[in-house]
PDB file of C-alpha atoms and ligand atoms in Angstrom:
ATOM      1  CA  MET A 546      87.649  74.137  96.223  1.00  0.00           C
ATOM      2  CA  GLU A 547      84.577  75.475  94.662  1.00  0.00           C
ATOM      3  CA  ASP A 548      85.657  78.869  95.836  1.00  0.00           C
ATOM      4  CA  ARG A 549      88.859  78.550  94.148  1.00  0.00           C
ATOM      5  CA  ALA A 550      87.145  77.455  90.867  1.00  0.00           C
ATOM      6  CA  LYS A 551      85.191  80.384  91.212  1.00  0.00           C
ATOM      7  CA  THR A 552      87.920  82.796  91.600  1.00  0.00           C
ATOM      8  CA  HIS A 553      89.866  81.092  88.701  1.00  0.00           C
ATOM      9  CA  THR A 554      86.803  81.620  86.410  1.00  0.00           C
ATOM     10  CA  LEU A 555      86.437  85.242  87.413  1.00  0.00           C
ATOM     11  CA  LEU A 556      90.077  85.993  86.742  1.00  0.00           C
ATOM     12  CA  GLU A 557      89.702  84.429  83.371  1.00  0.00           C
ATOM     13  CA  GLU A 558      86.442  86.297  82.622  1.00  0.00           C
ATOM     14  CA  ALA A 559      88.314  89.640  83.664  1.00  0.00           C
ATOM     15  CA  ASP A 560      91.223  89.026  81.488  1.00  0.00           C
ATOM     16  CA  ALA A 561      89.013  88.406  78.505  1.00  0.00           C
ATOM     17  CA  PHE A 562      86.904  91.315  79.536  1.00  0.00           C
ATOM     18  CA  ALA A 563      89.974  93.650  79.644  1.00  0.00           C
ATOM     19  CA  ARG A 564      91.471  92.112  76.193  1.00  0.00           C
ATOM     20  CA  SER A 565      88.288  92.641  74.393  1.00  0.00           C
ATOM     21  CA  ARG A 566      88.197  96.288  75.436  1.00  0.00           C
ATOM     22  CA  LEU A 567      91.521  97.365  75.064  1.00  0.00           C
ATOM     23  CA  SER A 568      94.224  97.941  72.403  1.00  0.00           C
ATOM     24  CA  GLU A 569      97.354  95.314  72.517  1.00  0.00           C
ATOM     25  CA  THR A 570      99.514  98.204  74.234  1.00  0.00           C
ATOM     26  CA  ARG A 571      97.038  98.788  76.993  1.00  0.00           C
ATOM     27  CA  TYR A 572      96.304  95.159  77.456  1.00  0.00           C
ATOM     28  CA  GLY A 573      99.748  94.545  77.874  1.00  0.00           C
ATOM     29  CA  HIS A 574      99.925  97.454  80.706  1.00  0.00           C
ATOM     30  CA  THR A 575      97.010  95.466  82.246  1.00  0.00           C
ATOM     31  CA  VAL A 576      98.685  92.142  82.637  1.00  0.00           C
ATOM     32  CA  ARG A 577     101.999  93.760  83.779  1.00  0.00           C
ATOM     33  CA  VAL A 578      99.923  95.661  86.424  1.00  0.00           C
ATOM     34  CA  ALA A 579      98.035  92.512  87.332  1.00  0.00           C
ATOM     35  CA  ASP A 580     101.376  90.648  87.743  1.00  0.00           C
ATOM     36  CA  THR A 581     102.943  93.335  89.904  1.00  0.00           C
ATOM     37  CA  THR A 582      99.982  93.657  91.901  1.00  0.00           C
ATOM     38  CA  GLU A 583      99.764  89.854  92.541  1.00  0.00           C
ATOM     39  CA  ASP A 584     103.370  89.969  93.649  1.00  0.00           C
ATOM     40  CA  LEU A 585     102.948  92.966  96.080  1.00  0.00           C
ATOM     41  CA  ALA A 586      99.884  91.573  97.524  1.00  0.00           C
ATOM     42  CA  ARG A 587     101.932  88.450  98.411  1.00  0.00           C
ATOM     43  CA  ALA A 588     104.492  90.374  99.755  1.00  0.00           C
ATOM     44  CA  HIS A 589     102.066  92.012 102.002  1.00  0.00           C
ATOM     45  CA  ASN A 590     100.120  88.925 103.100  1.00  0.00           C
ATOM     46  CA  LEU A 591      97.179  90.021 100.973  1.00  0.00           C
ATOM     47  CA  ASP A 592      94.682  88.082  99.007  1.00  0.00           C
ATOM     48  CA  GLU A 593      96.384  87.805  95.600  1.00  0.00           C
ATOM     49  CA  ASN A 594      93.734  86.796  93.585  1.00  0.00           C
ATOM     50  CA  ARG A 595      91.302  89.469  94.665  1.00  0.00           C
ATOM     51  CA  ALA A 596      94.225  92.077  94.012  1.00  0.00           C
ATOM     52  CA  ARG A 597      94.956  90.669  90.750  1.00  0.00           C
ATOM     53  CA  LEU A 598      91.239  90.590  89.824  1.00  0.00           C
ATOM     54  CA  ALA A 599      91.160  94.363  90.503  1.00  0.00           C
ATOM     55  CA  ALA A 600      94.224  95.023  88.557  1.00  0.00           C
ATOM     56  CA  LEU A 601      92.616  93.136  85.482  1.00  0.00           C
ATOM     57  CA  LEU A 602      89.936  95.441  85.626  1.00  0.00           C
ATOM     58  CA  HIS A 603      91.563  98.589  86.492  1.00  0.00           C
ATOM     59  CA  ASP A 604      92.045 100.277  83.048  1.00  0.00           C
ATOM     60  CA  ALA A 605      89.139  98.171  81.071  1.00  0.00           C
ATOM     61  CA  ALA A 606      87.239 101.429  80.557  1.00  0.00           C
ATOM     62  CA  ARG A 607      90.397 103.674  79.502  1.00  0.00           C
ATOM     63  CA  GLU A 608      89.475 103.670  75.930  1.00  0.00           C
ATOM     64  CA  THR A 609      85.885 104.787  76.233  1.00  0.00           C
ATOM     65  CA  ARG A 610      85.283 108.002  74.576  1.00  0.00           C
ATOM     66  CA  PRO A 611      85.179 111.254  76.457  1.00  0.00           C
ATOM     67  CA  GLU A 612      81.497 111.760  75.642  1.00  0.00           C
ATOM     68  CA  GLU A 613      80.556 108.166  76.562  1.00  0.00           C
ATOM     69  CA  PHE A 614      82.324 108.764  79.865  1.00  0.00           C
ATOM     70  CA  LEU A 615      79.962 111.542  81.019  1.00  0.00           C
ATOM     71  CA  ARG A 616      76.919 109.670  79.311  1.00  0.00           C
ATOM     72  CA  LEU A 617      77.482 106.509  81.283  1.00  0.00           C
ATOM     73  CA  ALA A 618      78.548 108.653  84.575  1.00  0.00           C
ATOM     74  CA  ASP A 619      75.028 110.257  84.320  1.00  0.00           C
ATOM     75  CA  GLU A 620      73.227 107.210  83.388  1.00  0.00           C
ATOM     76  CA  TRP A 621      74.869 105.356  86.434  1.00  0.00           C
ATOM     77  CA  ASP A 622      74.837 108.297  88.797  1.00  0.00           C
ATOM     78  CA  LEU A 623      78.582 108.339  89.314  1.00  0.00           C
ATOM     79  CA  PRO A 624      79.893 111.323  91.016  1.00  0.00           C
ATOM     80  CA  VAL A 625      81.042 113.966  88.401  1.00  0.00           C
ATOM     81  CA  GLY A 626      83.011 117.001  89.596  1.00  0.00           C
ATOM     82  CA  GLU A 627      84.584 119.905  87.568  1.00  0.00           C
ATOM     83  CA  PRO A 628      87.833 117.879  87.135  1.00  0.00           C
ATOM     84  CA  GLU A 629      85.819 114.961  85.380  1.00  0.00           C
ATOM     85  CA  ARG A 630      83.934 117.311  83.405  1.00  0.00           C
ATOM     86  CA  GLN A 631      87.150 119.019  82.077  1.00  0.00           C
ATOM     87  CA  SER A 632      88.875 115.803  81.738  1.00  0.00           C
ATOM     88  CA  PRO A 633      86.339 112.918  81.229  1.00  0.00           C
ATOM     89  CA  LYS A 634      89.008 110.102  81.226  1.00  0.00           C
ATOM     90  CA  LEU A 635      89.275 110.727  84.987  1.00  0.00           C
ATOM     91  CA  LEU A 636      86.020 108.598  85.011  1.00  0.00           C
ATOM     92  CA  HIS A 637      87.856 105.310  83.661  1.00  0.00           C
ATOM     93  CA  GLY A 638      88.006 103.938  86.906  1.00  0.00           C
ATOM     94  CA  PRO A 639      84.642 104.461  88.361  1.00  0.00           C
ATOM     95  CA  VAL A 640      83.131 103.550  85.006  1.00  0.00           C
ATOM     96  CA  ALA A 641      85.459 100.211  84.960  1.00  0.00           C
ATOM     97  CA  ALA A 642      84.099  99.483  88.484  1.00  0.00           C
ATOM     98  CA  GLU A 643      80.610  99.813  87.536  1.00  0.00           C
ATOM     99  CA  LEU A 644      81.187  97.736  84.336  1.00  0.00           C
ATOM    100  CA  ALA A 645      82.576  95.166  86.453  1.00  0.00           C
ATOM    101  CA  ARG A 646      79.737  95.036  88.748  1.00  0.00           C
ATOM    102  CA  ARG A 647      76.975  95.042  85.896  1.00  0.00           C
ATOM    103  CA  GLU A 648      78.804  92.742  83.374  1.00  0.00           C
ATOM    104  CA  LEU A 649      80.895  90.767  85.562  1.00  0.00           C
ATOM    105  CA  GLY A 650      78.721  90.400  88.744  1.00  0.00           C
ATOM    106  CA  ILE A 651      81.599  91.437  91.141  1.00  0.00           C
ATOM    107  CA  GLU A 652      80.097  92.938  94.240  1.00  0.00           C
ATOM    108  CA  ASP A 653      83.394  92.808  96.268  1.00  0.00           C
ATOM    109  CA  GLU A 654      83.598  96.345  97.742  1.00  0.00           C
ATOM    110  CA  GLU A 655      87.277  96.279  98.267  1.00  0.00           C
ATOM    111  CA  ILE A 656      87.882  95.058  94.463  1.00  0.00           C
ATOM    112  CA  LEU A 657      85.370  97.712  93.320  1.00  0.00           C
ATOM    113  CA  GLU A 658      87.011 100.407  95.580  1.00  0.00           C
ATOM    114  CA  ALA A 659      90.513  99.591  94.210  1.00  0.00           C
ATOM    115  CA  VAL A 660      89.336 100.005  90.652  1.00  0.00           C
ATOM    116  CA  ARG A 661      87.484 103.077  91.389  1.00  0.00           C
ATOM    117  CA  ALA A 662      90.213 104.856  93.196  1.00  0.00           C
ATOM    118  CA  HIS A 663      93.199 103.674  91.135  1.00  0.00           C
ATOM    119  CA  THR A 664      93.599 107.240  89.015  1.00  0.00           C
ATOM    120  CA  THR A 665      93.430 109.717  91.947  1.00  0.00           C
ATOM    121  CA  GLY A 666      93.689 107.652  95.137  1.00  0.00           C
ATOM    122  CA  LYS A 667      91.078 107.994  97.839  1.00  0.00           C
ATOM    123  CA  PRO A 668      91.649 108.842 101.513  1.00  0.00           C
ATOM    124  CA  GLY A 669      91.117 105.914 103.545  1.00  0.00           C
ATOM    125  CA  MET A 670      91.528 103.524 100.829  1.00  0.00           C
ATOM    126  CA  GLY A 671      92.179  99.926 101.712  1.00  0.00           C
ATOM    127  CA  PRO A 672      95.188  97.606 101.164  1.00  0.00           C
ATOM    128  CA  ILE A 673      94.325  95.995  97.942  1.00  0.00           C
ATOM    129  CA  ALA A 674      93.274  99.666  96.554  1.00  0.00           C
ATOM    130  CA  LEU A 675      96.964 100.860  97.668  1.00  0.00           C
ATOM    131  CA  VAL A 676      98.657  97.876  96.167  1.00  0.00           C
ATOM    132  CA  LEU A 677      96.921  98.707  93.017  1.00  0.00           C
ATOM    133  CA  TYR A 678      97.588 102.184  92.874  1.00  0.00           C
ATOM    134  CA  VAL A 679     101.365 101.723  93.679  1.00  0.00           C
ATOM    135  CA  ALA A 680     101.445  98.760  91.180  1.00  0.00           C
ATOM    136  CA  ASP A 681     100.248 100.689  88.370  1.00  0.00           C
ATOM    137  CA  LYS A 682     102.977 103.217  88.755  1.00  0.00           C
ATOM    138  CA  ILE A 683     105.671 100.574  89.021  1.00  0.00           C
ATOM    139  CA  GLU A 684     104.845  97.806  86.520  1.00  0.00           C
ATOM    140  CA  PRO A 685     107.976  96.669  84.664  1.00  0.00           C
ATOM    141  CA  ALA A 686     107.601  98.931  81.593  1.00  0.00           C
ATOM    142  CA  ARG A 687     107.410 102.257  83.793  1.00  0.00           C
ATOM    143  CA  ASP A 688     110.670 104.042  83.367  1.00  0.00           C
ATOM    144  CA  TYR A 689     111.416 107.091  85.398  1.00  0.00           C
ATOM    145  CA  PRO A 690     114.459 108.243  87.564  1.00  0.00           C
ATOM    146  CA  SER A 691     112.878 107.187  90.974  1.00  0.00           C
ATOM    147  CA  VAL A 692     111.110 104.032  90.010  1.00  0.00           C
ATOM    148  CA  GLY A 693     113.687 101.741  91.087  1.00  0.00           C
ATOM    149  CA  ARG A 694     113.718 103.092  94.502  1.00  0.00           C
ATOM    150  CA  LEU A 695     109.801 103.227  94.394  1.00  0.00           C
ATOM    151  CA  ARG A 696     109.840  99.193  93.547  1.00  0.00           C
ATOM    152  CA  GLU A 697     111.974  98.592  96.647  1.00  0.00           C
ATOM    153  CA  GLN A 698     109.948 100.546  98.936  1.00  0.00           C
ATOM    154  CA  ALA A 699     106.677  99.287  97.901  1.00  0.00           C
ATOM    155  CA  ARG A 700     107.735  95.842  98.997  1.00  0.00           C
ATOM    156  CA  GLU A 701     108.542  97.186 102.603  1.00  0.00           C
ATOM    157  CA  ASP A 702     106.125 100.161 103.059  1.00  0.00           C
ATOM    158  CA  LEU A 703     102.939 100.345 100.902  1.00  0.00           C
ATOM    159  CA  HIS A 704     101.856 103.587 102.547  1.00  0.00           C
ATOM    160  CA  GLY A 705     105.241 105.269 102.059  1.00  0.00           C
ATOM    161  CA  ALA A 706     105.418 103.862  98.281  1.00  0.00           C
ATOM    162  CA  ALA A 707     101.853 105.430  97.737  1.00  0.00           C
ATOM    163  CA  ALA A 708     102.626 108.664  99.379  1.00  0.00           C
ATOM    164  CA  GLU A 709     105.852 109.000  97.280  1.00  0.00           C
ATOM    165  CA  SER A 710     103.757 108.178  94.027  1.00  0.00           C
ATOM    166  CA  LEU A 711     101.338 110.802  94.889  1.00  0.00           C
ATOM    167  CA  ARG A 712     104.031 113.340  95.773  1.00  0.00           C
ATOM    168  CA  ARG A 713     105.772 112.449  92.189  1.00  0.00           C
ATOM    169  CA  ALA A 714     102.396 113.077  90.347  1.00  0.00           C
ATOM    170  CA  ILE A 715     101.650 116.242  92.036  1.00  0.00           C
ATOM    171  CA  GLY A 716     104.982 117.503  91.271  1.00  0.00           C
ATOM    172  CA  HIS A 717     104.618 116.425  87.648  1.00  0.00           C
ATOM    173  CA  ASN A 718     101.394 118.393  87.470  1.00  0.00           C
ATOM    174  CA  ASP A 719     103.091 121.404  89.062  1.00  0.00           C
ATOM    175  CA  LYS A 720     105.625 121.511  86.631  1.00  0.00           C
ATOM    176  CA  ARG A 721     103.188 121.410  83.756  1.00  0.00           C
ATOM    177  CA  GLY A 722     100.910 124.043  85.452  1.00  0.00           C
ATOM    178  CA  ARG A 723      98.232 121.527  85.982  1.00  0.00           C
ATOM    179  CA  ALA A 724      95.830 121.179  88.768  1.00  0.00           C
ATOM    180  CA  THR A 725      95.998 118.007  90.903  1.00  0.00           C
ATOM    181  CA  HIS A 726      92.694 116.375  91.531  1.00  0.00           C
ATOM    182  CA  PRO A 727      91.473 117.171  95.054  1.00  0.00           C
ATOM    183  CA  ALA A 728      91.212 113.404  95.952  1.00  0.00           C
ATOM    184  CA  SER A 729      94.919 113.094  95.369  1.00  0.00           C
ATOM    185  CA  LEU A 730      95.888 115.973  97.615  1.00  0.00           C
ATOM    186  CA  GLU A 731      93.526 114.481 100.275  1.00  0.00           C
ATOM    187  CA  THR A 732      94.857 111.022  99.750  1.00  0.00           C
ATOM    188  CA  LEU A 733      98.514 112.327 100.371  1.00  0.00           C
ATOM    189  CA  GLU A 734      97.401 113.959 103.382  1.00  0.00           C
ATOM    190  CA  TRP A 735      95.657 111.082 104.889  1.00  0.00           C
ATOM    191  CA  LEU A 736      98.951 108.973 103.910  1.00  0.00           C
ATOM    192  CA  GLU A 737     101.389 111.329 105.581  1.00  0.00           C
ATOM    193  CA  ALA A 738      99.032 111.664 108.851  1.00  0.00           C
ATOM    194  CA  ASP A 739      98.452 107.824 108.962  1.00  0.00           C
ATOM    195  CA  HIS A 740     101.745 106.631 107.829  1.00  0.00           C
ATOM    196  CA  THR A 741     103.221 106.037 111.167  1.00  0.00           C
ATOM    197  CA  ALA A 742     100.228 104.339 112.750  1.00  0.00           C
ATOM    198  CA  GLN A 743      99.826 102.092 109.766  1.00  0.00           C
ATOM    199  CA  SER A 744     103.593 101.043 109.426  1.00  0.00           C
ATOM    200  CA  ARG A 745     103.342  99.921 112.870  1.00  0.00           C
ATOM    201  CA  VAL A 746     100.076  97.670 112.283  1.00  0.00           C
ATOM    202  CA  GLU A 747     101.799  96.223 109.220  1.00  0.00           C
ATOM    203  CA  GLN A 748     104.946  95.022 111.046  1.00  0.00           C
ATOM    204  CA  LYS A 749     102.850  93.119 113.385  1.00  0.00           C
TER     205      LYS A 749
HETATM  206 FE1  FE2 B 687      94.226 103.923  84.760  1.00  0.00          FE
HETATM  207 FE1  FE2 B 688      97.007 101.681  84.584  1.00  0.00          FE
END
């Protein structure tokens, strides 16, 4: 009971935190992602509250200025590669995770990993991170030709849906002549190699 009350408070705090840092449009996206994440977590027998908490926090740093991302990453010793230097907003996941730790006292590594990895993916990412990654791409306001199929697949096969989202993102970048973040390529490779084994585990 006490635990449940604590979780409830944390969810409210995370919601208020996101609302205070984001425009109405982005806060709206955040709440839709939270609802989608919670729903998918339930479908896959995961802890829906922890999944929702990660989702409420995922874009909380999205409206930080580029130079501020780099300053915070430097101050907090977050990994910054060439892609992050060129496009500092890639740091919005890692910075949000660090803010969640410092300002809301969240130490749950699975939640922090989900927030950190939601933009590029990460090889070996856990189920909460996968649910958030996919929910971010299929929340109800997302509109692209394959989204309907992806919404269905996400309920059946999380790894397959994440792999499909990554293929789509990579295809999108290729078409625009943009490089894909190495972490996304590695994540897709991991998912493709791991897919068969994982779906066997999930069916148990
Ligand atoms: Fe994001
Ligand atoms: Fe998002």
